[in-house]
XYZ file of C-alpha atoms in Angstrom:
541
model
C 1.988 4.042 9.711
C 3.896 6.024 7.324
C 3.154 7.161 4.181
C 5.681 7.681 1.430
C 5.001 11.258 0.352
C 5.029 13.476 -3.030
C 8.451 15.029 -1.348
C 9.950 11.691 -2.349
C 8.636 11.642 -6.206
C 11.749 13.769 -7.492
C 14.239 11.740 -6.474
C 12.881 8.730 -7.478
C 12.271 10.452 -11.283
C 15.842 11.736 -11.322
C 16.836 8.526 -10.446
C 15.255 6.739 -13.461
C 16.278 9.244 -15.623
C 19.996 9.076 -14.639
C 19.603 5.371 -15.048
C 17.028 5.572 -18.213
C 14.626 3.667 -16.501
C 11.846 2.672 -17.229
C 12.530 2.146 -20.868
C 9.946 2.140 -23.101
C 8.532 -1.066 -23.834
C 10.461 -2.659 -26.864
C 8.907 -1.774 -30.621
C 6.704 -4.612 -31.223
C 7.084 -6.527 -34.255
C 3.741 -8.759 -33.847
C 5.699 -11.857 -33.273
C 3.020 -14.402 -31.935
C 4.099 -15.011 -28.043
C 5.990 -18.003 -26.988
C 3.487 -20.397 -25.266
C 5.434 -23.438 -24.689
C 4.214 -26.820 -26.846
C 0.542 -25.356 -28.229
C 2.299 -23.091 -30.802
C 0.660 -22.329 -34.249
C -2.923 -23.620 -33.932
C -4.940 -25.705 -36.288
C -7.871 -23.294 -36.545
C -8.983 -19.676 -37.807
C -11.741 -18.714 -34.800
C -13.047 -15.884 -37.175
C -14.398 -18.819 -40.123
C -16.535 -20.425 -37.562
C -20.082 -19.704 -37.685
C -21.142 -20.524 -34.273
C -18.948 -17.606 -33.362
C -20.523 -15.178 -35.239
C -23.785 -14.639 -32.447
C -25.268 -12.439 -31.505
C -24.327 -13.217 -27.882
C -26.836 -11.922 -25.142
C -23.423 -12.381 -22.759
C -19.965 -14.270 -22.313
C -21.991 -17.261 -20.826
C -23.630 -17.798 -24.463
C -19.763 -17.608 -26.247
C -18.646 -20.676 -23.294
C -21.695 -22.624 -24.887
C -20.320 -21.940 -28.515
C -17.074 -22.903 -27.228
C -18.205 -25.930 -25.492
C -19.884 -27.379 -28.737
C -16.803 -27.960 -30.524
C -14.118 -28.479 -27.546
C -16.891 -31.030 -25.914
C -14.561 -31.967 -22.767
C -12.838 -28.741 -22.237
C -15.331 -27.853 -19.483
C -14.906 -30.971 -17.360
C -10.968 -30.312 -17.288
C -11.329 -26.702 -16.275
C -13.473 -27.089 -13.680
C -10.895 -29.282 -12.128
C -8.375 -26.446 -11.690
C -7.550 -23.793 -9.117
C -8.460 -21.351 -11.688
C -12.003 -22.585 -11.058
C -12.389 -24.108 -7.673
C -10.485 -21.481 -5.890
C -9.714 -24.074 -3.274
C -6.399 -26.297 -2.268
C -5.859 -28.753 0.016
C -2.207 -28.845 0.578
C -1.311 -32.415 0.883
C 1.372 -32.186 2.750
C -0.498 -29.752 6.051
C -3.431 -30.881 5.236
C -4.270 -26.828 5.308
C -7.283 -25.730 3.208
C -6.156 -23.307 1.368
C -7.218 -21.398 -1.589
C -8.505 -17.383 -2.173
C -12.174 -18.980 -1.350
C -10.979 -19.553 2.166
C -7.601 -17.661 3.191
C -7.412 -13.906 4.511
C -4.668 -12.246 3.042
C -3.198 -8.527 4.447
C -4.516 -6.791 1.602
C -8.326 -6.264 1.277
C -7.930 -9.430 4.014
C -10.765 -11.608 2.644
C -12.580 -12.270 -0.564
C -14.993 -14.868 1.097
C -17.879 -12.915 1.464
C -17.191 -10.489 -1.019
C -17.183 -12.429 -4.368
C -19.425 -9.571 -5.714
C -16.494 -8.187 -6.185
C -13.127 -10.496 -5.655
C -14.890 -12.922 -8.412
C -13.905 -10.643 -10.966
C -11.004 -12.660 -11.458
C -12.853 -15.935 -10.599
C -12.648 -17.388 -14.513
C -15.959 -17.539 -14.642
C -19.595 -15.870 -14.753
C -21.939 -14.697 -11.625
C -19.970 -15.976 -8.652
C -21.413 -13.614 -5.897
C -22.408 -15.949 -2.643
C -22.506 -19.602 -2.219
C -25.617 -20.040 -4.248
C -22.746 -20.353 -7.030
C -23.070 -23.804 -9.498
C -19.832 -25.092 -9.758
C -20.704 -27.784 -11.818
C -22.245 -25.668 -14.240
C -19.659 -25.503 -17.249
C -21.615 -22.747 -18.788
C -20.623 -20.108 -16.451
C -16.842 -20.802 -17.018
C -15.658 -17.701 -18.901
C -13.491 -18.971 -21.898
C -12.488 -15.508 -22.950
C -10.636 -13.474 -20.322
C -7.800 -15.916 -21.322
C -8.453 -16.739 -24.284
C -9.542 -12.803 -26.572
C -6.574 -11.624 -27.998
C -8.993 -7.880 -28.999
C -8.103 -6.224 -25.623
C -11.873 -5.149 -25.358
C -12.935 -7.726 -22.957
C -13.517 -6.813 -19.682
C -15.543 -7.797 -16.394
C -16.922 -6.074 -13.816
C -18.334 -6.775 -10.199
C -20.744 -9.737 -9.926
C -22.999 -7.614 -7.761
C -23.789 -3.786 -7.755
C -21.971 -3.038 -4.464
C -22.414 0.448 -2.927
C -22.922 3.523 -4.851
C -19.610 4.661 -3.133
C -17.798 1.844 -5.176
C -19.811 0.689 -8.656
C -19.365 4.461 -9.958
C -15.596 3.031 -10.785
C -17.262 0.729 -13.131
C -19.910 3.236 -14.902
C -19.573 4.113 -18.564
C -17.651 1.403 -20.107
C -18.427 0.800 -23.905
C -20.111 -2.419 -24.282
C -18.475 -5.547 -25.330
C -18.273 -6.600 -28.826
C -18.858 -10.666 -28.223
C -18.931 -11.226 -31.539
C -15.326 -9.813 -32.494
C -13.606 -11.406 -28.794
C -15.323 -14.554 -29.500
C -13.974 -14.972 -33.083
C -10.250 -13.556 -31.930
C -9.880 -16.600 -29.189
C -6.087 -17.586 -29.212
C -3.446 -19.235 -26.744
C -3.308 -16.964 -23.863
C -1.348 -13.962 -24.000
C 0.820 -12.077 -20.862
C -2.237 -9.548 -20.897
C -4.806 -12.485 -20.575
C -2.946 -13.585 -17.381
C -2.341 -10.441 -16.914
C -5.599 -9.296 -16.262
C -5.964 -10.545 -13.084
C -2.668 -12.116 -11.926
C -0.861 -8.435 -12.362
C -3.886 -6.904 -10.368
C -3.913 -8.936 -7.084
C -4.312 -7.066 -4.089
C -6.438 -4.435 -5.765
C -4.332 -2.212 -8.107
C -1.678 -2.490 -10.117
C 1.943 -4.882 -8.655
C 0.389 -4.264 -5.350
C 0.017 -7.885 -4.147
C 3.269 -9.598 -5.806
C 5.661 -7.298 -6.515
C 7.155 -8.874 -9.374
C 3.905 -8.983 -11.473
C 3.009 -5.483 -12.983
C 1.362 -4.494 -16.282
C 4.971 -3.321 -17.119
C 5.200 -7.154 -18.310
C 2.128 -6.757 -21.280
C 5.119 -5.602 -23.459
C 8.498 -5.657 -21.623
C 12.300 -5.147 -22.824
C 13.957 -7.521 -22.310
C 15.841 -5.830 -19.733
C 12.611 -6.013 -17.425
C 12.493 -9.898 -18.273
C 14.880 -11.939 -20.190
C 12.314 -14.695 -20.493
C 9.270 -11.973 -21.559
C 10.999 -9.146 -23.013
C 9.743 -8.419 -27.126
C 13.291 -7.849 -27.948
C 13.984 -11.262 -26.639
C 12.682 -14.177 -26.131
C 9.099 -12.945 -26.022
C 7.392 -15.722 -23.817
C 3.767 -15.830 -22.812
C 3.223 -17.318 -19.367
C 2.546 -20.299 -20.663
C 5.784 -20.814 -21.975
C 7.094 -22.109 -18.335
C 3.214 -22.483 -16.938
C 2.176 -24.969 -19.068
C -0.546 -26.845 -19.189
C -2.202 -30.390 -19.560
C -5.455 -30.249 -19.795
C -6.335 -26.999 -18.286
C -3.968 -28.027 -15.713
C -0.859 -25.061 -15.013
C 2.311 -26.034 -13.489
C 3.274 -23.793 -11.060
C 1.997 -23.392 -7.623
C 2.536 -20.660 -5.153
C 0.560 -22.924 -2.394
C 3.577 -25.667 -2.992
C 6.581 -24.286 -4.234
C 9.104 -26.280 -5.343
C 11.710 -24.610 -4.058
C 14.640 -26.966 -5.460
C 14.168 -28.777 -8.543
C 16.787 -32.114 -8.268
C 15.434 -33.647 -12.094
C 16.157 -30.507 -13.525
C 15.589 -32.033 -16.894
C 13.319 -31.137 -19.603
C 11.978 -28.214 -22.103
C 9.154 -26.561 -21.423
C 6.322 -29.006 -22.516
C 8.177 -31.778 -21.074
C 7.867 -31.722 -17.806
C 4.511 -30.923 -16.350
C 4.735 -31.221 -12.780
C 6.525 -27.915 -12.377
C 7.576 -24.321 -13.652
C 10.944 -24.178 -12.513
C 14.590 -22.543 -13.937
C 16.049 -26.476 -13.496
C 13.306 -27.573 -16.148
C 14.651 -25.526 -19.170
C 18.622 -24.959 -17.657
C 19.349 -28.403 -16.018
C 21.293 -28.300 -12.522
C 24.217 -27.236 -14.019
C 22.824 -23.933 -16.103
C 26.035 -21.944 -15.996
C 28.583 -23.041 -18.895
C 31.514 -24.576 -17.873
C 34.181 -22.502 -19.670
C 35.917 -20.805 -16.291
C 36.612 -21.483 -13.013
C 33.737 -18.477 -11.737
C 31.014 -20.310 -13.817
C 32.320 -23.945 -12.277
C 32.187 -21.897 -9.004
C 28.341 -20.480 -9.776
C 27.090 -24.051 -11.048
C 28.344 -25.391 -7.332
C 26.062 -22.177 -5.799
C 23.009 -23.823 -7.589
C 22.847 -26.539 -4.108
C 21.907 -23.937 -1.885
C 21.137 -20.974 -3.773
C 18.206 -19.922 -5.683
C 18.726 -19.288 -9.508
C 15.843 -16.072 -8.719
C 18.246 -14.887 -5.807
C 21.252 -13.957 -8.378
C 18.776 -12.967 -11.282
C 16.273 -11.149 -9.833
C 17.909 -8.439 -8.086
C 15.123 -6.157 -7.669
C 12.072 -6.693 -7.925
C 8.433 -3.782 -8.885
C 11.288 -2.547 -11.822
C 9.850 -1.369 -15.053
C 8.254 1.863 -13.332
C 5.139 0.304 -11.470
C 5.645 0.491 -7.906
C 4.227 -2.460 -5.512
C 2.674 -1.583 -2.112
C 5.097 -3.119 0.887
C 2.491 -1.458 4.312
C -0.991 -1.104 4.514
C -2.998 0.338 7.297
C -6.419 -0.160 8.116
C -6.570 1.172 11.446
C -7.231 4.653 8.959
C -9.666 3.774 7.382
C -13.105 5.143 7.853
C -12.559 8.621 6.972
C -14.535 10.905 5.409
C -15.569 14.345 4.618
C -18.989 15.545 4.273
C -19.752 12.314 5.199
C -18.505 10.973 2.247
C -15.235 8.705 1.669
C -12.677 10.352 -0.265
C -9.058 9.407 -2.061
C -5.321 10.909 -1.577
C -2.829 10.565 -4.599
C 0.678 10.969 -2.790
C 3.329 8.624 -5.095
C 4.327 9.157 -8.167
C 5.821 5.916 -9.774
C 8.530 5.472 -12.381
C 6.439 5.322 -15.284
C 4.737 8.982 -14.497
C 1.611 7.501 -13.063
C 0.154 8.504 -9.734
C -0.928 5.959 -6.953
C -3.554 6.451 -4.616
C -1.826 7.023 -0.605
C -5.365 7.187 0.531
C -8.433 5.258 0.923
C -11.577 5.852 2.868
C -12.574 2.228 1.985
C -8.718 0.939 2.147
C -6.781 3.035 4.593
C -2.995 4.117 3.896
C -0.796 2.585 2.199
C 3.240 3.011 1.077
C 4.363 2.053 -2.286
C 8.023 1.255 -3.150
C 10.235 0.494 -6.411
C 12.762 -1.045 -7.288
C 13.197 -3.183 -4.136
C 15.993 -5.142 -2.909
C 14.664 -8.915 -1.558
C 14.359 -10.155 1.633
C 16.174 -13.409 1.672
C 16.241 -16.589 3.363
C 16.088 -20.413 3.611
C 12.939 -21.607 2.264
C 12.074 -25.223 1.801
C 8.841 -24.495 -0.626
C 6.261 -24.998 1.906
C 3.894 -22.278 3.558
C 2.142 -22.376 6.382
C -1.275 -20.043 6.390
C -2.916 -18.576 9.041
C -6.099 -19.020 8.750
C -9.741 -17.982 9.893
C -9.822 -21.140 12.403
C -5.804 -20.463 13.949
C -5.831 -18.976 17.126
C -2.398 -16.691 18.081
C -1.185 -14.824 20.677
C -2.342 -10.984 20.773
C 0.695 -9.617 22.271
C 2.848 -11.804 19.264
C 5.451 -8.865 17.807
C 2.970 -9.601 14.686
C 1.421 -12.546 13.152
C 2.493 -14.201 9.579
C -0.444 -15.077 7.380
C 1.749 -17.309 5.564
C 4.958 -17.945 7.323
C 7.504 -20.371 5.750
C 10.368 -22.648 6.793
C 14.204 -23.993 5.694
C 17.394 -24.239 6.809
C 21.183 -24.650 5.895
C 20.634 -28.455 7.603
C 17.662 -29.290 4.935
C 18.151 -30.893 1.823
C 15.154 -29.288 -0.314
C 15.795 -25.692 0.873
C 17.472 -22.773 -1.171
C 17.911 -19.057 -0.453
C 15.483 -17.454 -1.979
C 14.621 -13.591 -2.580
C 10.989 -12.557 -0.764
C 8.474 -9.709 -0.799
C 8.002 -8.731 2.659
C 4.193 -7.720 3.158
C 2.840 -5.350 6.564
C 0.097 -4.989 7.564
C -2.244 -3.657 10.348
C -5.462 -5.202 9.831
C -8.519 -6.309 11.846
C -8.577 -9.168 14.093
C -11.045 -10.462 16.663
C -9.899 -9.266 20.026
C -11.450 -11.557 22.046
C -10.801 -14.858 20.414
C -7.137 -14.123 19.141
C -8.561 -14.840 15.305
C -8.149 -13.147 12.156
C -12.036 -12.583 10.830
C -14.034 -12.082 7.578
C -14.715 -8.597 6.983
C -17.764 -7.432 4.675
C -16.954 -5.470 2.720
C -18.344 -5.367 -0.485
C -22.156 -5.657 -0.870
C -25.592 -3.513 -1.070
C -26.625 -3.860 2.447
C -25.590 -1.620 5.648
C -23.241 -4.019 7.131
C -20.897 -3.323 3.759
C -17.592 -1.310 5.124
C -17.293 0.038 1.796
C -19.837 2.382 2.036
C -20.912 2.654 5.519
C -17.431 2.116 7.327
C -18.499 0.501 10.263
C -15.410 -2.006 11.274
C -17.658 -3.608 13.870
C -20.694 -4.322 11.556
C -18.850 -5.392 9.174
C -17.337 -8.116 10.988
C -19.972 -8.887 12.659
C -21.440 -9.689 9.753
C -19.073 -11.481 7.537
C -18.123 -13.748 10.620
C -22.290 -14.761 11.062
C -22.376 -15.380 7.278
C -20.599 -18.355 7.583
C -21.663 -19.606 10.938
C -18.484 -18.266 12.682
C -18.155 -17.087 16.280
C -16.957 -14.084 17.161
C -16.753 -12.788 20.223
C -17.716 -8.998 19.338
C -14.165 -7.351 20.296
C -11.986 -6.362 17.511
C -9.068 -4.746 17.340
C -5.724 -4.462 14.515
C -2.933 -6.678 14.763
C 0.706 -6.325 12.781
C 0.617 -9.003 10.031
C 3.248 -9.946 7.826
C 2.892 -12.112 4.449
C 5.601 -13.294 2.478
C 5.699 -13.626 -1.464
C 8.377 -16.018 -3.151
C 10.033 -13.885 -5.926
C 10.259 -15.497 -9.309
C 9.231 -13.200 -12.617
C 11.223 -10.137 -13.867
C 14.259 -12.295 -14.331
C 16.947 -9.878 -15.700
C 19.867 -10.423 -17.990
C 22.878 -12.663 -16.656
C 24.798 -9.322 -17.080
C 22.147 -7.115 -14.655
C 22.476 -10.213 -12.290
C 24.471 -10.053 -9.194
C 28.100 -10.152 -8.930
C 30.069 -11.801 -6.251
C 30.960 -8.819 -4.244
C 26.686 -8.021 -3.890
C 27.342 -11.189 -1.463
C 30.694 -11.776 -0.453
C 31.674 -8.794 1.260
C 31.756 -7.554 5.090
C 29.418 -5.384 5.003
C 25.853 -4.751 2.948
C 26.238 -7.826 1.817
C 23.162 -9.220 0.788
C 23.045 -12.409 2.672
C 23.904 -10.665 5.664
C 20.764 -11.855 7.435
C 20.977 -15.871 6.279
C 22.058 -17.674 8.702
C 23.412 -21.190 9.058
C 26.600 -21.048 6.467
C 30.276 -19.925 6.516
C 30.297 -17.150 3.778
C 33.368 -15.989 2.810
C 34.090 -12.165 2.725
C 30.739 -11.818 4.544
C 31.924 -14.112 7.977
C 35.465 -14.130 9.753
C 37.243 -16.609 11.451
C 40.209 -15.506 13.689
C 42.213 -18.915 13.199
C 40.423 -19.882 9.757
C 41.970 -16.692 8.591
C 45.395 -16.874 9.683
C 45.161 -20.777 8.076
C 43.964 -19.292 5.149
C 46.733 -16.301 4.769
C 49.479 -19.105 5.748
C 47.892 -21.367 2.771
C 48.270 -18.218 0.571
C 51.609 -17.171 1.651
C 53.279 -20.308 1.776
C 51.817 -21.182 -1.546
C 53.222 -17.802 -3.137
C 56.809 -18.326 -1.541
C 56.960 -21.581 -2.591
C 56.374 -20.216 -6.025
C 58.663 -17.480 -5.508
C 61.569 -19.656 -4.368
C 60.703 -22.371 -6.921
C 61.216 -19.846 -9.643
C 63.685 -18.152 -8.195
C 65.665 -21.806 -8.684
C 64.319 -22.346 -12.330
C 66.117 -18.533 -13.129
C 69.399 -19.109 -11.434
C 69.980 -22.906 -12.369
C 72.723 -23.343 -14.485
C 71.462 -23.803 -17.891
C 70.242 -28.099 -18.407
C 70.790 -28.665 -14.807
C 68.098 -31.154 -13.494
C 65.777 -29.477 -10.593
């Protein structure tokens, strides 16, 4: 699989530089984020005495936490943020990151050691795990506003991998614990704009070029702008975030409310009604009738992995395993927007190929995925599998066009059975790819860990994913015009099928009806002017 090479770096710079991208995030003024209905706050953290410590570790802070905001815990625990598990009631799918395989590092299940670094809480590294233990829910990494807070690995992993996380300063628990705040695009941040395992890789349209965007990166988020935390649209009752990427709501018919107001979803429709264009000229009357069928993201969000952090569109396992010396080694081969240099090469990871500023894939989509999981069986010689295909149609009601990520990946599968499998990866023992890169062990081993069969055969398989567009939401005048859509060719639609698009489709007799309409109309101006000129003066016509 190919690998986008330095060779392609220049262009990509002189690009940006032509087009002054990326900006430099807007001079911040220390306006307190947007965060929807919780603004203000009723309490300085830094006057209370139980916050003051010492603190032996962030479990000890949750406890200080939990003795004033006594029910706090029991509300958390109840969301995803915690559990890590969905049932979608609709498929009936369990879903959820402690279950699915994904096509980037394919499976945390078996490798919380390490995935649980985002888990919001403390120790997660095998199922001995208390989830009904409300101490180990970690209050800060949403809640500091210092920037010092950190976690690393629940587990020490291989000495191939926990020498990424050696010789970080220790945590001042004391000073995070007394700056606790409404969450901040960095809290969410932390984890939501690392998914995948680096930086944008997993979404595309989620980078740490939205800690402190313009507002030409985000009209919603941009410092020069609006300046909203997540929260603003994600709020929240009781611990509870609107906003689901399990169950999209992929057309929003109430369409009514401010944020705060509504708390069943996180959609455009809930702060700009179903008619968000102003009705001051025929285009806008003409956009406001586009709203039935298309997306407000698919006009607004024209590119997505802008702001100079790339987002990773192939991965390849199948070259993995590599090593020199015996020992696993890293290739830096892209240079993104912002200067920075990504990693091409993995030992533990494989290849992978980064891209920027990329045009959607777009399609009908009627909000509801459907995952492959460990337990599906497919067909081997499938073109490729979809680990979370979706559905929609021109014919359906609730679908829109929407703008996608398209995800590939070759990954491991088990040969024999036609399954995707759990992969060890992470962990102190031999089995652990990352460190011993044995596919087959590894397998073998995260498959027996859970009592699943495997028949001993594995091989890679082409996977796709797909990832609903939504954030980096530019400025109505960076938004698409008509032509990016109506026109013969390159137009971005070309590949949605099911409508009549004019300038994009042709009609041999809905054409000529169309120029007679136009002629006839214009001649019967003509003449009927033509009359008005030549009329003797007061004559009735």
């Amino acid at each position: 699989m190919g690998v986008l090479i330095l060779g392609g770096a220049p262009s990509v710079l002189a690009e940006a530089a032509h087009d002054g991208w990326p900006t430099p995030p807007a001079t911040p003024d220390n306006r307190t984020q947007v965060s929807g209905p919780l603004q203000g706050g009723t309490a300085d953290h830094s006057k209370f005495d139980q916050l003051k410590g010492p603190f032996a570790d962030g479990s000890e802070v949750t406890k200080a936490c939990l003795g004033c905001h006594t029910e706090t815990g029991k509300h958390f625990m109840q969301n995803i943020h915690w559990t890590w598990s969905y049932v979608n009631p609709d498929t009936g799918q369990q879903l959820g990151k402690r279950y699915l395989i994904n096509n980037f590092c394919t499976n945390s299940r078996g490798n919380e050691g390490m995935c649980a670094q985002c888990h919001a809480g403390y120790g997660w590294k095998d199922e001995s795990f208390d989830f009904s233990d409300e101490t180990k829910i970690d209050c800060l990494v949403c809640h500091e506003t210092t920037g010092t807070y950190y976690k690393t690995p629940n587990s020490p992993g291989n000495s191939a991998c926990s020498v990424m996380f050696e010789g970080k300063p220790p945590i001042d628990f004391p000073a995070v614990a007394q700056s606790v705040g409404l969450p901040e695009r960095a809290n969410c941040g932390t984890c939501h704009f690392y998914g995948g395992g680096g930086d944008n890789v997993k979404h595309g349209d989620l980078s740490s070029a939205l800690k402190a965007p313009p507002r030409r990166l985000d009209v919603h988020m941009g410092e020069d702008g609006l300046n909203f935390a997540c929260t603003a649209c994600h709020i929240t009752s009781r611990h509870i975030w609107a906003g689901s990427r399990y169950q999209v709501v992929s057309k929003d018919l109430e369409g009514t409310g401010q944020p705060g107001m509504r708390t069943d979803v996180a959609t455009c429709e809930s702060c700009h009604g179903l008619a968000p264009h102003p009705v001051d000229s025929l285009a806008n009357f003409k956009l406001n009738d586009h709203v039935q069928s298309v997306a407000c993201q698919t006009c607004h969000i024209p590119e997505f992995a802008r702001g100079g952090v790339a987002t990773i569109v192939d991965w390849d396992w199948r070259t993995s395993g590599k090593t020199r010396d015996g020992e696993g080694y890293h290739e830096e081969g892209y240079i993104q927007g912002n200067g920075e240099h990504r990693y091409t090469y993995k030992s533990i990871k494989g290849d992978f190929t980064y891209d920027e500023n990329v045009i959607p894939q777009y399609a009908w989509f009627d909000g509801q995925m459907r995952y492959t999981t460990i337990d599906t069986q497919f067909d081997p010689n499938a073109e490729f599998i979809e680990i979370n295909g979706f559905s929609g149609s021109h014919d359906d009601p609730s679908s829109r066009i929407w703008p996608f990520k398209r995800m590939h990946t070759w990954q491991p599968y088990d040969k024999g059975r036609g399954t995707l499998v759990y992969t060890k990866l992470w962990g102190e023992d031999k089995a652990a790819y990352w460190g011993n890169y044995d596919m087959g062990a590894a397998i073998a081993k995260g498959m027996a860990d859970f009592g699943l069969e495997y028949s001993g055969e594995f091989g890679f398989i082409e996977t796709l994913s797909w990832w609903p567009i939504t954030h980096m939401v530019a400025p109505k005048e960076n938004a698409l015009a008509c032509r990016d859509c109506h026109q013969p060719k390159a137009s971005r639609l070309a590949s949605v099928e099911g409508i009549y698009l004019p300038g994009r489709d042709h009609n041999h007799w809905l054409d000529i009806i169309g120029t007679l309409l136009v002629g006839g109309t214009l001649a019967g101006i003509i003449i009927h002017s033509l009359i008005r000129i030549f009329s003797p003066k007061g004559a009735r016509h």
